[in-house]
Structures are given as structure tokens and as C-alpha cells.
């Protein structure tokens, strides 16, 4: 998606005849987030949806504002509505 690192193979946004596409694959609900430094905030199996889902929505909105097409794939569980909104 990006011409910047760590992978520099992408072309610049706005390049003629180039469409940026991102695929989001999930196997479950948002239960982990690197945003939390204290592990007790998101123990495995604990769904802390409001904080992490808000962050997910913000990331999806930012990606789409940059004219990147998003496809989402829900393998097992997960918030189907959140993924539809992202896509």
C-alpha cells in the first residue's frame, strides 16, 4: 500500500491506473490491542469491544479516506457489522 518502509514496493497514492486494496482477515473479536500497556486490560478471552472497536473504526475510516478499498474476511467469529462498516 505504501512506497515507504518497511516494504517499499508500493507506488505512490494517486498514481494513474493504480487502485490501492487492503484485505483485513480476522478469526475473532477484538480481544487484544497493543494500545494497552497493562495486560490486565485485555486478558485473553476478554472482549473489551468498546475501546478496541472504536480504534478499529477510526483506522478503517482513515484508510478509506485515503481512497484505499477495504475487503474484510471473518473466518470464525467477530463483529460482522464492524467488518461490514470497515469494508
CSV table of C-alpha atoms in Angstrom, one decimal:
chain,number,residue,atom,x,y,z
A,1,UNK,CA,0.0,0.0,0.0
A,2,UNK,CA,2.9,2.4,0.7
A,3,UNK,CA,6.1,3.3,-1.0
A,4,UNK,CA,7.6,3.8,2.4
A,5,UNK,CA,9.2,1.1,4.6
A,6,UNK,CA,9.2,-1.5,5.9
A,7,UNK,CA,8.0,-2.8,2.5
A,8,UNK,CA,8.8,-0.2,-0.2
A,9,UNK,CA,7.3,-1.9,-3.2
A,10,UNK,CA,4.1,0.1,-3.3
A,11,UNK,CA,3.5,3.0,-5.7
A,12,UNK,CA,2.6,6.5,-4.5
A,13,UNK,CA,-1.1,7.2,-3.8
A,14,UNK,CA,-2.8,8.9,-6.7
A,15,UNK,CA,-0.7,7.1,-9.3
A,16,UNK,CA,-2.7,6.9,-12.5
A,17,UNK,CA,-4.4,3.5,-13.2
A,18,UNK,CA,-3.5,2.1,-9.7
A,19,UNK,CA,-6.0,1.1,-7.1
A,20,UNK,CA,-4.9,0.5,-3.5
A,21,UNK,CA,-6.6,-2.5,-1.9
A,22,UNK,CA,-6.3,-3.8,1.6
A,23,UNK,CA,-7.6,-7.2,2.9
A,24,UNK,CA,-8.4,-7.5,6.6
A,25,UNK,CA,-8.7,-11.1,7.8
A,26,UNK,CA,-9.9,-11.9,11.3
A,27,UNK,CA,-10.6,-15.1,13.3
A,28,UNK,CA,-12.4,-13.5,16.1
A,29,UNK,CA,-13.5,-10.5,18.2
A,30,UNK,CA,-11.2,-7.6,19.1
A,31,UNK,CA,-9.7,-9.0,22.3
A,32,UNK,CA,-6.1,-7.8,22.0
A,33,UNK,CA,-4.7,-4.4,21.5
A,34,UNK,CA,-1.1,-3.1,21.5
A,35,UNK,CA,-2.5,0.2,22.7
A,36,UNK,CA,-2.8,-1.2,26.2
A,37,UNK,CA,0.4,-1.4,28.2
A,38,UNK,CA,-1.2,-3.1,31.1
A,39,UNK,CA,-2.0,-6.7,30.2
A,40,UNK,CA,-4.9,-6.8,32.7
A,41,UNK,CA,-6.9,-4.5,30.4
A,42,UNK,CA,-7.2,-7.2,27.7
A,43,UNK,CA,-6.7,-10.7,29.0
A,44,UNK,CA,-7.1,-13.5,26.5
A,45,UNK,CA,-10.8,-14.3,26.1
A,46,UNK,CA,-11.9,-11.0,27.4
A,47,UNK,CA,-13.8,-8.9,24.9
A,48,UNK,CA,-13.0,-5.2,25.5
A,49,UNK,CA,-15.0,-4.2,22.5
A,50,UNK,CA,-15.8,-0.6,23.1
A,51,UNK,CA,-12.2,0.6,23.3
A,52,UNK,CA,-10.7,-1.6,20.6
A,53,UNK,CA,-13.7,-1.4,18.3
A,54,UNK,CA,-13.6,2.4,18.4
A,55,UNK,CA,-9.9,2.2,17.5
A,56,UNK,CA,-10.7,-0.2,14.7
A,57,UNK,CA,-13.4,2.1,13.3
A,58,UNK,CA,-11.0,5.0,13.4
A,59,UNK,CA,-8.3,3.0,11.5
A,60,UNK,CA,-10.9,1.9,8.9
A,61,UNK,CA,-12.2,5.4,8.4
A,62,UNK,CA,-8.6,6.7,7.9
A,63,UNK,CA,-7.8,4.0,5.4
A,64,UNK,CA,-11.0,4.7,3.4
A,65,UNK,CA,-10.3,8.5,3.5
A,66,UNK,CA,-7.1,7.7,1.7
A,67,UNK,CA,-9.1,6.1,-1.2
A,68,UNK,CA,-8.0,2.6,-0.3
A,69,UNK,CA,-10.6,-0.1,-1.0
A,70,UNK,CA,-11.0,-2.5,2.0
A,71,UNK,CA,-12.2,-6.1,1.9
A,72,UNK,CA,-12.9,-7.9,5.2
A,73,UNK,CA,-13.0,-11.6,5.8
A,74,UNK,CA,-14.4,-13.1,9.0
A,75,UNK,CA,-13.2,-16.7,9.4
A,76,UNK,CA,-14.8,-17.9,12.6
A,77,UNK,CA,-16.2,-15.2,15.0
A,78,UNK,CA,-16.1,-11.4,15.1
A,79,UNK,CA,-18.3,-8.4,14.8
A,80,UNK,CA,-19.8,-8.8,11.3
A,81,UNK,CA,-21.3,-5.3,11.5
A,82,UNK,CA,-18.0,-3.7,12.3
A,83,UNK,CA,-16.3,-5.5,9.5
A,84,UNK,CA,-19.1,-4.6,7.0
A,85,UNK,CA,-18.7,-0.9,8.1
A,86,UNK,CA,-15.0,-1.1,7.5
A,87,UNK,CA,-15.4,-2.6,4.1
